[in-house]
Amino acid sequence: MEECCSTKPKNDHKHDHEGHDHDHSHDMKDKSVIQMFLPALFSFILLLIGILLDHFVKPDWFSGWIRIIWYLVAYIPVGLPVLKEAYESITHGDVFSEFFLMGIATVGAFAIGEYPEGVAVMLFYSVGEVFQGIAVTRAKTNIKSLLDQRPDEVTVIQDGKPQTVKAEKVTVGEIIQLKSGEKLGLDGELLSETASFNTAALTGESRPDTKIKGDIVLAGMINLNTVSQVKVTAAYKDSKLSKILELVQNATTQKAPTELFIRKFARIYTPIVVFLAIGITLLPFLFVKEYQFSQWLYRALIFLVISCPCALVISIPLGYFGGIGAGSRNGILFKGSNFLDLLANIQNVVMDKTGTLTEGVFKVQEVIFKDDINKDEILKLVNALESKSSHPVATAIHEYAGEVDHALQLDHVEEIAGHGLKATVNGKELLVGNLKLMDKFNIRYDVNAENIVYTLIAVAYDKKFAGYLTIADSVKPDAQLAVNKLKALNVKTTMLSGDKASVVKHVADQLGIAAAYGDLLPEDKVNKVKEIKAKRETVAFVGDGVNDAPVVALSDVGIAMGGLGSDATIETADVVIQDDKPGKIPMAINIGKQTKKIVWQNIILAFAVKAVVLILGAGGLATMWEAVFADVGVALLAILNAVRIQRMTFTSE
């Protein structure tokens, strides 16, 4: 399971320097279920007839070479593919594979005349392989169909007429016509005055999202009302949904520690089992008076069948894959199974304030300038300078002040991290930012920030303090619930912000967050996270994934809010929450915990059953039938348990 949801042709048998990786999907997506079971069905019929002839009908002719050939023909359809896999594994340096174990166990059974049991072991093993392949393929298909629901064809306006064309062939700049109920095939800019969309394919939320002219709309969104027109801004392969699909495809390449341990364990464990089987066969010769080689070889073969690590090797990656799928279904993208493990044990969630716990949609509350300042003129300058920034504060000022006067000449524009903006206008210095910016440039001011709850934007012009604006942001509806759920999971919450301390304290008091710090520069946030990590505690940082890159890099898990709006966010973060909802943070942790619980249930089940049957087999108290249950039966139970995670319901409410 090195890849998932792959849309390109692939060879399911991957070879590298570490050994032979086995993908249980075995090109199964190109076969029907009946085709997959045909070899096993043919072998089963021959085996059943053989057992009837052996024990009930007992004809004279069914003996000697005829009997051997009969069981050999029954063995070939199910045994030959496994022996071929064993040979390929050996040629690539992985001698002690599960295929090798099954191969020597069944060939050995034939060698001592236990033909029916040799066929039965390989038959049930092959049936188990088919079930495993179906489970893996279904998991891949479910996630791919869940995410990639783009139409193959779209309606493009060409020469004023609608034309149906392949979505892959549409170029940037073309105009798509979208009828009511149709799904958008490519990313674009809405040309219609207004349109309402269902964004479930991208965010996991079916609540309508109303867009206005000029807004960005994304592939996978469903138009809910009147006919709309969209100007294509990205090629089919470059759409947000394509990037999300690629992210999920590559998610299983980053393995969880448990998964990596099992793989390494299997490589050490399997050769030990082979040598133990040799010991079970030969060592009794030195200690047992009536030593029978065939009897001890049979016990050794049982031992080999039981010891096959298939249940662990397939069910554990499948469990993690199920967790990634459960996240995708709820609009949470995990970049690897290792992050599911890390989130399951996370002790601290450190959150940025703006855009994470608050809407990030600021509105100007007050505009207070000195009496000798021309308010309209200074606002024009502030608006022009803020237009150079992508910060939410800039948007609020633009909404309040109106259109930017592009005739204004701004020189030497500079953004000072954690402080604000600086520029030169008409040869005079213009500063717009927080009071730390005023302090930095030795601007004297007569404002007591402690008395102002809202975010304060100070303005200085020509080396003099001109006045200030206040900006307010609102807390997200589910922020309180998210904090409460994190507390219920025994996860400590901390809020860090570059915003002024009084604003941060106001929001923290609303949400019940005890540890909250404001007036922080990017390096201050890093130091706060370092303080937590110094206590040897794990930290997940939730922010925009770009401006807070140093903190994201330092934390154990970087979680990006609003990954839908930023390609850079998708690249930076370990986990992306697509719909900006803080309620998805505890949900992501819960998915990690449930996934880890299922993985460990499978590990304990496999080891417990195998240990019991191994002891019974070595002591001669278990037959090949018990061995088959210990291997194939446990594998199937583990797989059924692993796919449970895909059916679980997780809520953020």
XYZ file of C-alpha atoms in Angstrom:
653
model
C 0.000 0.000 0.000
C 2.708 2.445 -0.995
C 0.214 4.449 -3.072
C -3.467 5.123 -2.840
C -6.070 6.391 -5.199
C -3.545 6.245 -8.026
C -4.947 7.143 -11.394
C -1.879 6.131 -13.372
C -1.025 2.567 -14.426
C 1.248 0.954 -11.933
C 3.065 -2.235 -11.260
C 1.723 -3.535 -8.012
C 4.963 -5.284 -7.164
C 7.450 -2.678 -6.137
C 11.097 -3.497 -5.681
C 13.665 -1.520 -3.794
C 16.864 -2.058 -1.866
C 14.981 -2.864 1.276
C 13.114 -5.776 -0.176
C 9.980 -6.720 -1.977
C 6.882 -4.739 -1.111
C 3.634 -6.497 -1.752
C 0.534 -4.614 -2.817
C -2.508 -6.782 -2.126
C -4.587 -5.068 -4.765
C -2.882 -7.178 -7.490
C -4.405 -5.346 -10.471
C -7.804 -6.246 -8.986
C -9.428 -3.060 -10.144
C -9.262 -4.487 -13.691
C -11.047 -7.726 -12.714
C -14.557 -8.591 -11.582
C -15.092 -10.345 -8.241
C -16.000 -13.578 -10.083
C -12.752 -13.460 -12.081
C -10.770 -12.961 -8.878
C -12.325 -16.032 -7.244
C -12.247 -18.333 -10.332
C -8.829 -19.969 -9.610
C -9.839 -20.586 -5.979
C -13.250 -21.938 -7.052
C -11.627 -24.367 -9.521
C -9.183 -25.592 -6.835
C -11.960 -25.875 -4.259
C -14.095 -28.096 -6.544
C -11.142 -30.412 -7.304
C -10.177 -30.526 -3.606
C -13.756 -31.339 -2.560
C -14.023 -34.136 -5.149
C -10.597 -35.443 -4.063
C -11.651 -35.600 -0.389
C -14.898 -37.390 -1.373
C -12.922 -39.948 -3.406
C -10.392 -40.373 -0.572
C -12.775 -40.849 2.341
C -16.203 -41.821 1.015
C -16.233 -43.318 -2.496
C -12.724 -44.854 -2.255
C -12.381 -46.151 -5.864
C -9.355 -48.325 -6.634
C -8.177 -46.077 -9.454
C -7.817 -43.024 -7.175
C -4.321 -43.874 -5.892
C -0.656 -43.540 -6.811
C 0.210 -41.094 -9.571
C -3.435 -40.398 -10.459
C -4.094 -39.156 -6.919
C -0.890 -37.044 -6.885
C -1.681 -35.475 -10.287
C -5.293 -34.785 -9.225
C -4.183 -32.785 -6.164
C -1.349 -31.180 -8.138
C -3.868 -29.852 -10.694
C -5.964 -28.564 -7.771
C -2.853 -26.909 -6.297
C -1.524 -25.123 -9.418
C -4.243 -22.394 -9.873
C -3.817 -21.136 -6.286
C -0.239 -22.187 -5.596
C 1.594 -21.127 -8.747
C 0.980 -17.347 -8.306
C 2.263 -17.547 -4.720
C 5.350 -19.565 -5.722
C 5.984 -16.991 -8.470
C 5.753 -14.185 -5.887
C 8.186 -16.093 -3.645
C 10.655 -16.445 -6.544
C 10.387 -12.723 -7.404
C 10.908 -11.796 -3.758
C 14.018 -13.981 -3.545
C 15.499 -12.500 -6.755
C 15.091 -9.043 -5.209
C 16.777 -9.958 -1.958
C 13.704 -10.613 0.203
C 14.118 -14.347 0.829
C 11.952 -14.770 3.910
C 8.662 -13.375 2.605
C 5.151 -14.567 3.463
C 5.049 -16.221 -0.003
C 8.202 -18.182 0.816
C 6.619 -19.411 4.061
C 3.443 -20.575 2.323
C 5.466 -22.077 -0.539
C 7.727 -24.280 1.597
C 4.849 -25.210 3.912
C 2.643 -26.496 1.065
C 5.468 -28.060 -0.992
C 6.580 -29.771 2.209
C 3.034 -31.077 2.751
C 3.145 -32.640 -0.735
C 6.581 -34.115 0.051
C 5.206 -36.061 3.028
C 2.015 -37.137 1.194
C -0.390 -34.671 2.856
C -1.785 -33.572 -0.530
C -5.288 -32.401 0.520
C -3.870 -30.297 3.346
C -1.222 -28.786 1.056
C -3.951 -27.735 -1.404
C -6.253 -26.537 1.406
C -3.600 -24.286 2.974
C -2.802 -22.597 -0.353
C -6.497 -22.400 -1.289
C -7.502 -20.596 1.901
C -4.402 -18.412 1.744
C -5.336 -17.369 -1.832
C -8.940 -16.681 -0.808
C -7.577 -14.507 2.007
C -5.380 -12.671 -0.505
C -8.408 -11.968 -2.705
C -10.384 -10.594 0.251
C -7.413 -8.445 1.243
C -7.098 -7.168 -2.320
C -10.812 -6.339 -2.463
C -10.571 -4.457 0.859
C -7.577 -2.393 -0.295
C -9.040 -1.673 -3.737
C -12.382 -0.693 -2.239
C -10.674 1.651 0.226
C -8.751 3.311 -2.616
C -11.832 3.561 -4.836
C -14.015 4.941 -2.024
C -11.608 7.753 -1.225
C -10.975 8.592 -4.871
C -14.697 8.687 -5.700
C -15.325 10.626 -2.493
C -12.904 13.344 -3.536
C -12.675 13.271 -7.315
C -16.245 13.822 -8.411
C -15.406 16.245 -11.217
C -17.352 15.765 -14.447
C -15.399 14.388 -17.413
C -17.085 16.921 -19.709
C -17.988 20.588 -19.300
C -20.000 23.130 -21.309
C -17.769 25.869 -22.755
C -19.019 29.046 -24.480
C -17.321 29.186 -27.896
C -18.282 31.890 -30.419
C -21.306 32.677 -28.267
C -22.568 29.083 -28.388
C -22.390 26.360 -25.691
C -20.138 23.433 -26.679
C -19.559 20.209 -24.702
C -15.833 19.428 -24.435
C -13.530 17.206 -22.344
C -12.647 18.951 -19.069
C -8.968 18.053 -19.522
C -8.834 20.018 -22.806
C -10.259 23.291 -21.443
C -7.653 26.076 -21.319
C -7.204 28.973 -18.892
C -9.370 31.954 -19.853
C -12.233 29.965 -21.404
C -15.750 30.461 -20.051
C -17.736 27.540 -18.610
C -21.524 27.570 -18.425
C -22.847 25.786 -15.354
C -26.485 24.748 -15.119
C -28.406 24.308 -11.884
C -27.376 21.010 -10.236
C -24.201 20.678 -12.313
C -20.769 20.118 -10.790
C -17.913 22.454 -11.695
C -15.055 20.699 -13.511
C -12.289 23.303 -13.165
C -11.253 26.144 -10.859
C -12.340 29.599 -11.972
C -13.660 33.086 -11.284
C -17.418 33.620 -11.064
C -18.653 35.941 -13.839
C -22.320 35.843 -12.822
C -23.560 38.398 -10.270
C -24.250 35.729 -7.637
C -24.437 31.940 -7.314
C -24.921 29.425 -4.522
C -22.756 26.302 -4.318
C -22.674 23.011 -2.419
C -19.007 22.571 -1.381
C -19.308 19.092 0.233
C -16.760 17.466 -2.124
C -14.114 19.888 -0.853
C -15.020 20.677 2.734
C -17.265 17.819 3.887
C -19.975 20.450 4.529
C -23.141 20.462 2.410
C -24.302 23.878 3.639
C -24.774 26.244 0.652
C -21.994 28.779 0.113
C -23.058 31.934 -1.725
C -20.493 33.498 -4.057
C -20.589 36.890 -5.772
C -19.068 38.118 -9.020
C -15.269 37.952 -8.928
C -15.127 35.251 -6.221
C -13.016 32.147 -6.791
C -15.012 28.925 -7.283
C -13.381 25.501 -7.260
C -13.675 22.203 -9.116
C -16.045 19.856 -7.287
C -18.515 22.562 -6.193
C -22.152 22.039 -7.268
C -24.176 24.967 -8.634
C -27.447 25.101 -6.679
C -29.522 27.779 -8.387
C -29.590 29.602 -11.746
C -27.305 29.112 -14.739
C -23.882 30.587 -13.944
C -20.769 31.419 -15.927
C -17.229 30.801 -14.710
C -13.947 31.970 -16.248
C -11.329 29.192 -15.975
C -8.252 30.227 -13.953
C -6.396 26.878 -13.704
C -5.959 23.851 -15.961
C -7.694 20.587 -15.011
C -4.489 19.042 -13.629
C -3.688 22.198 -11.608
C -7.042 22.543 -9.834
C -7.261 22.583 -6.021
C -9.063 19.229 -6.134
C -6.191 17.736 -8.175
C -3.738 18.961 -5.547
C -5.902 17.491 -2.774
C -6.111 14.163 -4.631
C -2.343 14.152 -5.099
C -1.903 14.876 -1.397
C -4.125 11.924 -0.425
C -2.422 9.685 -3.026
C 0.935 10.369 -1.401
C -0.380 10.212 2.168
C 0.627 6.593 2.824
C 4.232 7.145 1.721
C 4.877 8.665 5.158
C 4.529 5.665 7.435
C 3.489 5.691 11.067
C 6.095 4.367 13.559
C 3.858 1.353 14.295
C 3.655 0.547 10.584
C 7.427 0.927 10.093
C 8.076 -1.248 13.160
C 5.827 -4.042 11.866
C 7.605 -4.046 8.502
C 11.036 -4.196 10.151
C 9.741 -6.765 12.629
C 8.420 -8.989 9.805
C 11.834 -8.958 8.122
C 13.533 -10.165 11.316
C 10.695 -12.367 12.573
C 10.208 -14.410 9.361
C 13.768 -15.814 9.057
C 13.719 -16.648 12.789
C 10.502 -18.616 12.228
C 12.067 -20.494 9.279
C 15.085 -21.532 11.362
C 12.816 -22.508 14.265
C 10.830 -24.708 11.832
C 14.088 -26.369 10.763
C 14.876 -26.888 14.452
C 11.415 -28.406 15.101
C 12.073 -30.849 12.226
C 15.628 -31.944 13.093
C 16.355 -31.339 16.786
C 13.870 -33.964 18.125
C 16.131 -36.594 16.463
C 18.588 -35.967 19.331
C 16.015 -36.250 22.125
C 13.099 -38.457 20.972
C 13.483 -42.253 20.953
C 10.913 -43.050 18.250
C 11.744 -40.129 15.960
C 9.703 -39.943 12.743
C 10.909 -37.375 10.255
C 7.501 -36.965 8.529
C 5.733 -36.347 11.857
C 8.118 -33.574 12.935
C 8.230 -32.087 9.434
C 4.425 -31.873 9.489
C 4.585 -30.006 12.816
C 7.209 -27.663 11.378
C 5.037 -26.981 8.323
C 2.081 -26.120 10.575
C 4.414 -23.830 12.496
C 5.365 -22.049 9.249
C 1.765 -21.538 8.116
C 0.747 -20.123 11.492
C 3.721 -17.774 11.637
C 2.944 -15.998 8.337
C 2.805 -12.250 9.219
C 0.256 -11.420 6.511
C -2.440 -10.291 8.970
C -0.154 -7.611 10.359
C 1.532 -6.599 7.106
C -1.782 -5.801 5.377
C -4.238 -4.885 8.147
C -2.041 -2.228 9.766
C -1.499 -0.116 6.610
C -5.183 -0.657 5.792
C -6.132 0.677 9.234
C -4.072 3.827 8.732
C -5.412 4.227 5.215
C -8.920 4.018 6.648
C -8.036 6.833 9.054
C -6.781 8.998 6.175
C -10.024 8.207 4.310
C -12.175 9.097 7.332
C -10.362 12.423 7.549
C -10.819 13.121 3.813
C -14.537 12.416 4.109
C -14.765 15.111 6.807
C -12.642 17.724 5.026
C -9.428 16.935 6.950
C -6.356 16.010 4.902
C -3.589 14.031 6.615
C -0.270 14.079 4.753
C 0.779 10.734 6.202
C -0.191 7.971 8.618
C 2.593 9.191 10.949
C 0.526 12.334 11.642
C -2.463 10.194 12.688
C -0.195 8.582 15.280
C 1.227 11.917 16.438
C -2.219 13.500 16.801
C -3.468 10.484 18.770
C -0.892 11.318 21.471
C -0.859 15.120 21.207
C -0.696 16.919 24.559
C -0.846 20.585 23.511
C -2.706 22.433 20.776
C -1.267 25.898 20.194
C -3.529 28.103 18.074
C -3.094 31.355 16.230
C -6.006 33.716 16.924
C -6.872 35.404 13.633
C -8.378 33.037 11.062
C -8.187 30.055 13.413
C -10.415 30.903 16.384
C -11.781 34.124 14.904
C -13.333 34.704 11.479
C -10.381 36.731 10.227
C -12.934 39.155 8.778
C -12.146 42.513 10.350
C -14.327 45.607 10.342
C -13.291 49.161 11.172
C -14.950 50.228 14.435
C -13.501 53.717 15.108
C -11.458 56.250 13.155
C -9.825 58.833 15.425
C -7.360 61.360 13.992
C -5.880 64.588 15.350
C -7.935 67.735 14.757
C -5.305 69.255 12.516
C -5.224 66.169 10.248
C -7.331 65.977 7.091
C -9.150 62.697 7.784
C -10.075 61.990 4.155
C -6.559 62.663 2.855
C -4.813 60.515 5.478
C -7.318 57.678 4.931
C -6.498 57.742 1.205
C -2.813 57.335 2.035
C -3.486 54.541 4.550
C -5.752 52.733 2.066
C -3.131 52.988 -0.696
C -0.392 51.598 1.569
C -2.548 48.800 2.995
C -3.425 47.710 -0.565
C 0.176 46.429 -0.761
C -0.596 43.924 2.022
C -2.690 40.723 2.009
C -3.390 40.940 5.763
C -7.104 40.847 6.792
C -6.638 44.307 8.361
C -5.900 45.690 4.881
C -9.191 44.275 3.598
C -11.103 45.919 6.460
C -9.532 49.304 5.764
C -10.206 48.948 2.031
C -13.884 48.131 2.714
C -14.163 51.196 4.939
C -12.181 53.686 2.817
C -13.377 52.547 -0.609
C -11.440 52.349 -3.873
C -7.676 52.847 -3.804
C -6.394 56.070 -5.399
C -3.791 54.649 -7.788
C -2.582 58.148 -8.658
C -0.826 58.264 -5.278
C 2.891 57.540 -5.645
C 4.201 55.227 -2.899
C 7.965 54.722 -2.741
C 10.170 52.384 -0.689
C 7.198 50.273 0.504
C 8.337 47.897 3.236
C 6.466 45.358 5.379
C 8.039 45.036 8.824
C 7.139 41.622 10.287
C 5.051 41.874 13.443
C 4.908 45.676 13.227
C 3.194 46.978 10.069
C 3.935 48.887 6.867
C 6.252 51.746 5.949
C 6.446 53.846 2.780
C 7.438 57.271 1.474
C 4.720 59.569 0.036
C 5.612 62.964 -1.453
C 8.996 62.657 0.248
C 7.381 62.142 3.669
C 7.434 58.960 5.750
C 4.116 57.105 6.231
C 3.797 54.440 8.946
C 0.724 52.218 9.436
C 0.812 49.445 12.041
C 0.784 48.740 15.766
C 2.260 50.870 18.539
C 5.472 48.822 18.399
C 5.966 50.309 14.938
C 5.614 53.795 16.445
C 8.179 52.895 19.122
C 10.562 51.488 16.521
C 10.608 54.794 14.627
C 10.553 56.954 17.797
C 7.091 58.379 17.099
C 5.565 59.906 20.233
C 1.860 59.125 20.793
C -0.737 59.900 23.456
C -2.807 56.726 23.273
C -3.203 54.242 26.127
C -3.614 50.902 24.320
C -4.697 49.196 27.547
C -7.978 51.117 27.485
C -8.832 49.939 23.957
C -10.177 46.384 23.627
C -10.108 46.278 19.830
C -7.078 45.921 17.566
C -5.430 49.318 17.193
C -3.915 50.469 13.880
C -1.715 53.500 14.507
C -0.838 56.002 11.757
C 2.127 58.371 11.600
C 2.882 60.823 8.799
C 5.916 63.039 8.376
C 7.385 61.849 11.712
C 4.205 62.809 13.625
C 1.483 60.657 15.184
C -1.680 61.274 13.128
C -4.172 59.077 14.997
C -5.531 55.561 14.855
C -8.239 53.179 13.628
C -9.677 50.298 15.632
C -10.466 46.973 13.999
C -12.632 44.186 15.429
C -12.857 40.507 14.547
C -15.571 38.031 15.606
C -15.099 34.608 17.189
C -16.028 31.634 14.984
C -19.340 29.927 15.946
C -17.750 26.560 16.802
C -14.580 27.911 18.475
C -16.028 27.506 21.983
C -17.093 23.920 21.293
C -13.652 23.125 19.859
C -11.894 24.377 23.005
C -14.320 22.426 25.235
C -13.756 19.214 23.237
C -9.974 19.634 23.422
C -10.268 19.966 27.206
C -12.412 16.799 27.266
C -9.615 14.997 25.392
C -7.146 16.209 28.079
C -5.374 18.383 25.528
C -4.017 21.718 26.805
C -4.871 24.759 24.681
C -2.726 27.859 24.178
C -3.459 30.925 22.031
C -0.662 32.975 20.468
C -1.159 36.129 18.453
C 0.648 39.134 17.067
C -2.470 41.098 17.981
C -2.433 43.363 21.025
C -2.588 41.667 24.411
C -5.935 43.205 25.458
C -7.652 41.832 22.330
C -6.085 38.404 22.837
C -7.155 38.364 26.496
C -10.700 39.385 25.511
C -10.999 36.453 23.049
C -9.301 34.017 25.469
C -11.746 34.937 28.253
C -14.669 34.355 25.878
C -13.402 30.869 25.000
C -12.025 29.818 28.387
C -8.392 29.559 27.273
C -6.121 30.143 30.271
C -2.813 30.397 28.390
C -3.042 33.259 25.877
C -0.302 35.618 24.744
C -0.486 38.715 22.544
C 1.904 41.276 21.034
C 4.063 38.425 19.721
C 6.494 38.608 16.823
C 7.106 35.412 14.773
C 10.240 34.680 16.832
C 8.240 35.137 20.077
C 5.790 32.455 18.924
C 8.722 30.132 18.276
C 10.038 30.751 21.800
C 6.622 30.034 23.365
C 6.414 26.688 21.526
C 10.013 25.915 22.566
C 8.987 26.492 26.205
C 6.238 23.858 25.866
C 8.540 21.386 24.086
C 11.162 21.905 26.810
C 8.684 20.142 29.139
C 8.978 17.112 26.779
C 5.364 17.527 25.671
C 4.046 17.118 22.119
C 2.689 20.179 20.324
C 0.310 20.704 17.393
C 0.326 24.241 16.016
C -2.767 25.535 14.207
C -2.359 28.554 11.940
C -2.268 29.636 8.333
C 0.782 27.481 7.581
C 2.599 30.255 5.694
C 3.174 33.290 7.940
C 3.746 30.949 10.864
C 6.150 28.648 8.967
C 8.864 28.715 11.710
C 6.358 27.585 14.369
C 4.863 24.955 12.046
C 8.368 23.561 11.414
C 9.121 23.435 15.143
C 5.847 21.780 16.206
C 5.244 18.017 16.051
C 2.190 18.520 13.815
C 1.441 21.629 11.769
C -2.288 22.102 11.126
C -3.391 24.620 8.495
C -6.782 26.295 8.632
C -8.279 27.320 5.315
C -6.036 25.201 3.131
C -8.673 25.560 0.429
C -7.547 29.107 -0.194
C -3.791 28.668 -0.364
C -1.583 26.312 -2.364
C 1.320 27.260 -0.104
C -0.683 26.151 2.942
C -1.271 22.712 1.432
C 2.489 22.434 0.812
C 3.525 23.628 4.298
C 1.158 21.912 6.727
C 1.088 18.282 7.897
C -2.702 18.367 8.272
C -5.042 20.644 6.315
C -8.533 21.569 7.564
C -10.399 22.592 4.439
C -13.351 24.531 5.806
C -11.703 26.757 8.467
C -13.699 25.166 11.296
C -11.820 24.882 14.619
C -14.243 22.057 15.531
C -12.272 19.888 13.078
C -9.162 20.089 15.338
C -10.552 17.773 18.080
C -12.147 15.676 15.300
C -8.715 15.147 13.717
C -7.306 14.103 17.108
C -10.247 11.718 17.623
C -9.709 10.130 14.175
C -6.047 9.625 15.126
C -7.014 8.005 18.440
C -9.609 5.673 16.856
C -7.180 4.657 14.101
C -4.434 3.869 16.575
C -6.862 1.877 18.744
C -7.923 -0.293 15.766
C -4.294 -0.833 14.696
C -3.329 -2.045 18.180
C -6.422 -4.268 18.390
C -5.193 -5.990 15.214
C -1.647 -6.351 16.531
C -2.827 -7.907 19.808
C -5.355 -10.190 18.040
C -2.764 -11.463 15.547
C -0.042 -12.078 18.118
C -2.367 -13.671 20.694
C -3.960 -16.170 18.271
C -0.676 -16.991 16.561
C 1.132 -17.497 19.877
C -1.504 -19.984 21.108
C -1.659 -21.968 17.851
C 2.160 -21.905 17.436
C 2.572 -23.572 20.827
C -0.144 -26.120 19.995
C 1.441 -26.760 16.580
C 4.932 -27.284 17.965
C 3.480 -29.718 20.504
C 1.591 -31.668 17.845
C -1.842 -30.587 19.114
C -2.791 -28.445 16.091
C -3.383 -29.534 12.504
C -3.105 -27.616 9.259
C -6.750 -26.550 9.681
C -5.964 -24.659 12.906
C -2.921 -23.230 11.118
C -5.149 -21.941 8.312
C -7.391 -20.186 10.852
C -4.386 -18.674 12.654
C -3.157 -17.210 9.365
C -6.020 -16.557 6.939
C -8.790 -16.355 9.557
C -6.927 -13.844 11.700
C -5.970 -11.832 8.588
C -9.623 -11.588 7.533
C -10.748 -10.614 11.054
C -8.012 -7.952 11.181
C -9.056 -6.580 7.772
C -12.726 -6.405 8.771
C -11.675 -4.559 11.923
C -9.425 -2.192 9.943
C -12.154 -1.137 7.510
C -14.417 -0.197 10.455
C -12.665 3.183 10.691
C -14.011 4.070 7.228
C -17.578 3.510 8.453
C -17.256 5.461 11.705
C -19.128 8.745 12.084
C -17.133 11.690 13.416
C -18.797 15.007 14.260
C -17.461 18.473 14.980
C -20.579 19.467 16.928
